[in-house]
Short mmCIF file of C-alpha atoms in Angstrom, two decimals:
data_model
loop_
_atom_site.label_atom_id
_atom_site.label_comp_id
_atom_site.label_asym_id
_atom_site.label_seq_id
_atom_site.Cartn_x
_atom_site.Cartn_y
_atom_site.Cartn_z
CA MET A 1 7.54 5.13 -1.98
CA ASN A 2 9.27 2.33 -3.85
CA VAL A 3 6.76 -0.53 -4.09
CA PHE A 4 9.37 -3.23 -4.53
CA GLN A 5 11.70 -2.12 -1.73
CA PRO A 6 9.66 -3.86 1.02
CA LEU A 7 9.74 -7.02 -1.09
CA ARG A 8 13.51 -6.83 -1.41
CA LEU A 9 13.95 -6.19 2.32
CA THR A 10 11.61 -9.06 3.16
CA CYS A 11 13.57 -11.39 0.93
CA LEU A 12 16.82 -10.35 2.57
CA ALA A 13 15.47 -10.90 6.05
CA LEU A 14 13.64 -14.15 5.42
CA ALA A 15 16.34 -15.75 3.34
CA VAL A 16 18.42 -16.35 6.51
CA SER A 17 15.73 -18.39 8.22
CA PHE A 18 12.22 -18.67 6.76
CA THR A 19 9.84 -20.83 8.74
CA SER A 20 6.08 -20.81 9.24
CA LEU A 21 5.85 -18.57 12.26
CA PRO A 22 2.65 -18.32 14.34
CA CYS A 23 1.10 -14.95 15.00
CA LEU A 24 3.71 -12.62 16.48
CA ALA A 25 1.15 -10.94 18.71
CA ALA A 26 -0.79 -14.02 19.72
CA ASP A 27 -2.14 -12.48 22.91
CA ARG A 28 -3.72 -9.50 21.17
CA ILE A 29 -6.73 -10.05 18.92
CA ASP A 30 -6.46 -8.14 15.66
CA PHE A 31 -9.75 -7.20 13.99
CA THR A 32 -8.50 -7.40 10.41
CA ARG A 33 -6.66 -10.69 10.89
CA ASP A 34 -8.89 -12.50 13.39
CA ILE A 35 -12.40 -11.01 13.46
CA ARG A 36 -13.28 -9.62 10.04
CA PRO A 37 -12.83 -13.02 8.31
CA ILE A 38 -15.24 -14.59 10.82
CA LEU A 39 -17.87 -11.93 10.22
CA SER A 40 -17.33 -12.00 6.47
CA ASP A 41 -17.74 -15.76 6.19
CA ASN A 42 -20.66 -16.13 8.58
CA CYS A 43 -22.54 -12.83 8.90
CA PHE A 44 -22.19 -10.58 5.87
CA GLN A 45 -24.58 -12.63 3.76
CA CYS A 46 -27.49 -11.36 5.89
CA HIS A 47 -25.87 -8.36 7.60
CA GLY A 48 -23.51 -7.03 4.97
CA PRO A 49 -23.37 -4.51 2.13
CA ASP A 50 -26.21 -5.99 0.05
CA ALA A 51 -29.27 -3.98 1.11
CA THR A 52 -31.63 -6.30 -0.78
CA ARG A 53 -30.63 -9.28 1.38
CA ARG A 54 -29.99 -7.50 4.66
CA LYS A 55 -31.92 -8.79 7.67
CA GLY A 56 -33.15 -6.70 10.56
CA ASP A 57 -31.65 -3.51 9.10
CA LEU A 58 -28.37 -4.60 10.72
CA ARG A 59 -24.95 -4.14 9.13
CA LEU A 60 -21.84 -5.77 10.54
CA ASP A 61 -19.50 -4.81 7.71
CA THR A 62 -19.06 -1.19 8.85
CA ARG A 63 -17.81 0.48 12.01
CA GLU A 64 -21.13 2.24 12.48
CA GLY A 65 -23.11 -0.97 12.11
CA LEU A 66 -20.97 -2.82 14.64
CA PHE A 67 -20.98 -0.20 17.39
CA GLN A 68 -24.22 1.77 17.02
CA LYS A 69 -27.38 0.76 18.84
CA SER A 70 -30.21 -0.55 16.71
CA GLY A 71 -33.64 -1.96 17.36
CA GLY A 72 -32.19 -5.27 18.48
CA GLY A 73 -29.56 -3.76 20.76
CA THR A 74 -25.94 -2.84 20.21
CA PRO A 75 -23.92 -5.49 18.36
CA VAL A 76 -20.64 -4.66 20.10
CA VAL A 77 -20.00 -2.64 23.27
CA ALA A 78 -16.27 -2.43 23.84
CA GLY A 79 -15.23 -4.30 26.98
CA LYS A 80 -18.78 -5.33 27.90
CA LEU A 81 -19.80 -8.84 26.91
CA ALA A 82 -23.18 -8.68 28.64
CA ASP A 83 -24.15 -5.63 26.57
CA SER A 84 -22.80 -6.91 23.26
CA GLU A 85 -25.60 -8.46 21.25
CA LEU A 86 -23.12 -10.15 18.92
CA HIS A 87 -21.59 -12.10 21.81
CA ILE A 88 -25.00 -12.91 23.25
CA ARG A 89 -26.35 -14.24 19.97
CA LEU A 90 -23.28 -16.37 19.31
CA ASN A 91 -23.51 -18.06 22.72
CA THR A 92 -27.23 -18.37 23.48
CA ASP A 93 -28.83 -21.80 23.78
CA ASP A 94 -32.09 -20.41 22.37
CA GLU A 95 -32.14 -21.62 18.76
CA SER A 96 -34.58 -18.85 17.79
CA LEU A 97 -32.01 -16.23 18.83
CA ARG A 98 -28.73 -17.96 18.07
CA MET A 99 -26.68 -16.58 15.19
CA PRO A 100 -25.95 -17.59 12.57
CA PRO A 101 -29.36 -19.27 12.26
CA GLN A 102 -29.35 -23.00 11.65
CA LYS A 103 -31.06 -22.63 8.25
CA SER A 104 -28.11 -20.55 6.99
CA GLY A 105 -25.89 -23.63 7.10
CA LYS A 106 -23.15 -21.63 8.79
CA THR A 107 -21.64 -22.39 12.18
CA LEU A 108 -18.86 -20.75 14.14
CA THR A 109 -16.32 -23.01 15.78
CA PRO A 110 -15.71 -22.71 19.53
CA GLN A 111 -12.31 -21.21 18.69
CA GLN A 112 -13.93 -18.49 16.54
CA ILE A 113 -16.46 -17.65 19.25
CA GLU A 114 -13.60 -17.42 21.74
CA LEU A 115 -11.77 -14.99 19.44
CA VAL A 116 -14.84 -12.75 19.29
CA ARG A 117 -15.13 -12.87 23.09
CA LYS A 118 -11.50 -11.92 23.61
CA TRP A 119 -11.75 -9.16 21.02
CA ILE A 120 -14.68 -7.54 22.82
CA GLU A 121 -13.02 -7.95 26.23
CA GLN A 122 -9.83 -6.34 24.94
CA GLY A 123 -11.70 -3.22 23.85
CA ALA A 124 -12.98 -4.23 20.40
CA ASP A 125 -10.37 -2.30 18.44
CA TYR A 126 -11.63 -1.79 14.90
CA SER A 127 -9.63 -1.19 11.74
CA GLY A 128 -10.73 -0.60 8.18
CA HIS A 129 -9.62 -2.61 5.18
CA TRP A 130 -5.85 -2.98 5.14
CA ALA A 131 -5.58 -1.43 1.67
CA PHE A 132 -6.81 1.89 3.04
CA THR A 133 -4.81 1.80 6.26
CA ALA A 134 -1.35 3.33 6.42
CA PRO A 135 1.18 0.73 7.61
CA LYS A 136 2.80 1.31 10.97
CA ARG A 137 6.26 0.07 11.84
CA PRO A 138 6.00 -2.11 14.98
CA VAL A 139 8.37 -1.59 17.87
CA PRO A 140 10.76 -4.57 18.16
CA PRO A 141 10.24 -6.34 21.49
CA ASP A 142 12.88 -6.64 24.19
CA VAL A 143 14.42 -10.11 24.29
CA ARG A 144 16.95 -11.94 26.45
CA SER A 145 18.85 -13.76 23.69
CA LEU A 146 20.52 -10.70 22.22
CA ALA A 147 23.45 -12.74 20.92
CA TRP A 148 21.20 -14.22 18.23
CA VAL A 149 19.77 -10.85 17.12
CA ARG A 150 21.34 -9.35 14.00
CA ASN A 151 18.48 -7.17 12.77
CA PRO A 152 15.12 -5.86 14.11
CA LEU A 153 13.17 -8.73 12.55
CA ASP A 154 15.16 -11.22 14.62
CA ARG A 155 13.75 -9.69 17.79
CA PHE A 156 10.22 -10.72 16.83
CA VAL A 157 11.34 -14.27 16.06
CA VAL A 158 13.34 -14.58 19.29
CA ASP A 159 10.51 -13.08 21.33
CA ARG A 160 8.11 -15.78 20.19
CA LEU A 161 10.68 -18.52 20.68
CA GLU A 162 11.36 -17.33 24.24
CA ARG A 163 7.66 -17.25 25.05
CA GLU A 164 7.37 -20.83 23.79
CA GLY A 165 10.48 -21.95 25.67
CA LEU A 166 12.36 -22.75 22.48
CA GLN A 167 15.90 -22.04 21.32
CA PRO A 168 16.80 -20.60 17.91
CA ALA A 169 18.06 -23.12 15.39
CA GLY A 170 21.74 -23.10 14.59
CA GLU A 171 23.04 -21.05 11.69
CA ALA A 172 22.85 -22.80 8.34
CA ASP A 173 26.06 -23.87 6.65
CA ARG A 174 27.09 -21.94 3.57
CA VAL A 175 25.97 -24.56 1.06
CA THR A 176 22.48 -24.55 2.57
CA LEU A 177 22.46 -20.76 2.82
CA ILE A 178 23.27 -20.07 -0.82
CA ARG A 179 20.72 -22.67 -1.90
CA ARG A 180 18.01 -21.02 0.21
CA LEU A 181 18.90 -17.57 -1.05
CA SER A 182 18.98 -18.64 -4.68
CA LEU A 183 15.65 -20.44 -4.49
CA ASP A 184 14.00 -17.59 -2.56
CA LEU A 185 15.24 -14.74 -4.73
CA LEU A 186 15.60 -16.36 -8.15
CA GLY A 187 13.54 -19.53 -8.00
CA LEU A 188 16.63 -21.38 -9.26
CA PRO A 189 19.26 -23.47 -7.49
CA PRO A 190 22.84 -22.18 -7.50
CA THR A 191 25.42 -23.64 -9.84
CA ILE A 192 28.28 -25.72 -8.46
CA ALA A 193 30.69 -22.92 -9.30
CA GLU A 194 28.56 -20.40 -7.42
CA VAL A 195 28.41 -22.66 -4.37
CA ASP A 196 32.16 -23.19 -4.40
CA ALA A 197 32.81 -19.45 -4.75
CA PHE A 198 30.57 -18.59 -1.80
CA VAL A 199 31.95 -21.34 0.43
CA SER A 200 35.52 -20.24 -0.20
CA ASP A 201 34.82 -16.49 0.16
CA THR A 202 36.42 -15.44 3.48
CA SER A 203 35.36 -11.80 3.18
CA PRO A 204 33.18 -10.47 6.06
CA TYR A 205 30.86 -9.18 3.31
CA ALA A 206 30.47 -12.54 1.55
CA TYR A 207 26.79 -12.87 2.45
CA ASP A 208 25.97 -9.25 1.57
CA ASN A 209 27.74 -9.59 -1.76
CA LEU A 210 25.82 -12.78 -2.50
CA VAL A 211 22.51 -11.09 -1.83
CA ARG A 212 23.41 -8.14 -4.02
CA ARG A 213 24.46 -10.42 -6.84
CA LEU A 214 21.21 -12.35 -6.70
CA LEU A 215 19.10 -9.18 -6.58
CA ALA A 216 20.98 -7.90 -9.64
CA SER A 217 20.13 -11.05 -11.62
CA GLU A 218 17.52 -10.81 -14.38
CA HIS A 219 15.97 -13.93 -12.89
CA TYR A 220 14.96 -11.92 -9.80
CA GLY A 221 12.29 -10.13 -11.84
CA GLU A 222 11.15 -13.41 -13.36
CA ARG A 223 10.82 -15.08 -9.95
CA TRP A 224 8.91 -12.30 -8.20
CA GLY A 225 7.13 -11.00 -11.29
CA ARG A 226 5.37 -14.35 -11.51
CA LEU A 227 3.46 -13.59 -8.31
CA TRP A 228 2.38 -10.22 -9.71
CA LEU A 229 1.34 -11.79 -13.03
CA ASP A 230 -0.60 -14.54 -11.25
CA ALA A 231 -2.53 -11.89 -9.32
CA ALA A 232 -3.32 -10.15 -12.61
CA ARG A 233 -4.37 -13.52 -14.13
CA TYR A 234 -1.82 -13.14 -16.89
CA ALA A 235 -1.71 -15.80 -19.61
CA ASP A 236 -0.09 -16.09 -23.02
CA SER A 237 -3.17 -17.84 -24.38
CA ASP A 238 -6.92 -17.76 -23.83
CA GLY A 239 -6.59 -20.72 -21.53
CA PHE A 240 -9.55 -22.73 -22.79
CA GLU A 241 -9.92 -25.45 -25.43
CA LYS A 242 -8.97 -24.02 -28.86
CA ASP A 243 -6.50 -21.51 -27.53
CA LYS A 244 -5.58 -18.65 -29.75
CA SER A 245 -2.72 -16.26 -29.24
CA ARG A 246 -2.98 -13.29 -26.90
CA SER A 247 -0.34 -10.71 -27.75
CA VAL A 248 0.23 -9.47 -24.22
CA TRP A 249 3.79 -10.68 -23.75
CA ALA A 250 4.91 -7.04 -23.63
CA TYR A 251 3.11 -6.63 -20.28
CA ARG A 252 4.89 -9.69 -18.92
CA ASP A 253 8.25 -8.29 -19.97
CA TRP A 254 7.37 -4.89 -18.54
CA VAL A 255 6.56 -6.39 -15.13
CA ILE A 256 9.83 -8.33 -15.09
CA ASP A 257 11.84 -5.30 -16.15
CA SER A 258 10.06 -3.09 -13.60
CA LEU A 259 11.06 -5.41 -10.78
CA ASN A 260 14.62 -5.64 -12.00
CA LYS A 261 14.83 -1.85 -12.29
CA ASP A 262 13.20 -1.44 -8.87
CA LEU A 263 10.69 1.06 -10.25
CA PRO A 264 8.45 2.97 -7.78
CA TYR A 265 4.65 2.80 -7.91
CA ASP A 266 4.16 5.98 -9.92
CA GLN A 267 6.26 4.60 -12.76
#
């Protein structure tokens, strides 16, 4: 698998219209996205992986801990709120039973409690950490506004817009489009000459050619390599007070070159 190919495809798709979209499957509660963060923030301190701090011999950070019966009942019984101790403890008015306990300083919001309720009602689907789960390509939904759809990703956008009773925004003019593409892919605005060339290009492949040109730029690796380097906490100096040199620039250049060469993971 080529690790950078999804990034390139994402850039191509989002460069046309990139807005902050809500959850695409808002009606279906996803454990990894919606439930695990709630449990991690509010429950794992006492019911997580640290055996020295674990209370009641109860683990909520594993599948077995969530669904197996213990001395205090079964934390989660798929589809059965009345039998799910987790739901009961989150909603009880008895302060001695309510979780998280008041002394922990943690409190779930009504919205978070509602998410847990819906998750259990919907069957309490569980998934492991995303890093160990093979990605699955979703099936694009059927939509009415087919005239706006140009690629499979558009179907997800249109589907949400139709459910919200909204219409897609009009297509951006060419000046706006090349600016968006340049900033997204290179982190740099286009030159005046580049804008003029794109605006005057009457070829049906003008947009495709623009994308290819930007992806072929050395600045593509600089723009997207920065995110990789930030995750690796890269720095040219020690980063504190009397900085002294750190000769690790070769790694920076390697990351940039790897992106520009579109190297796969094993290389």
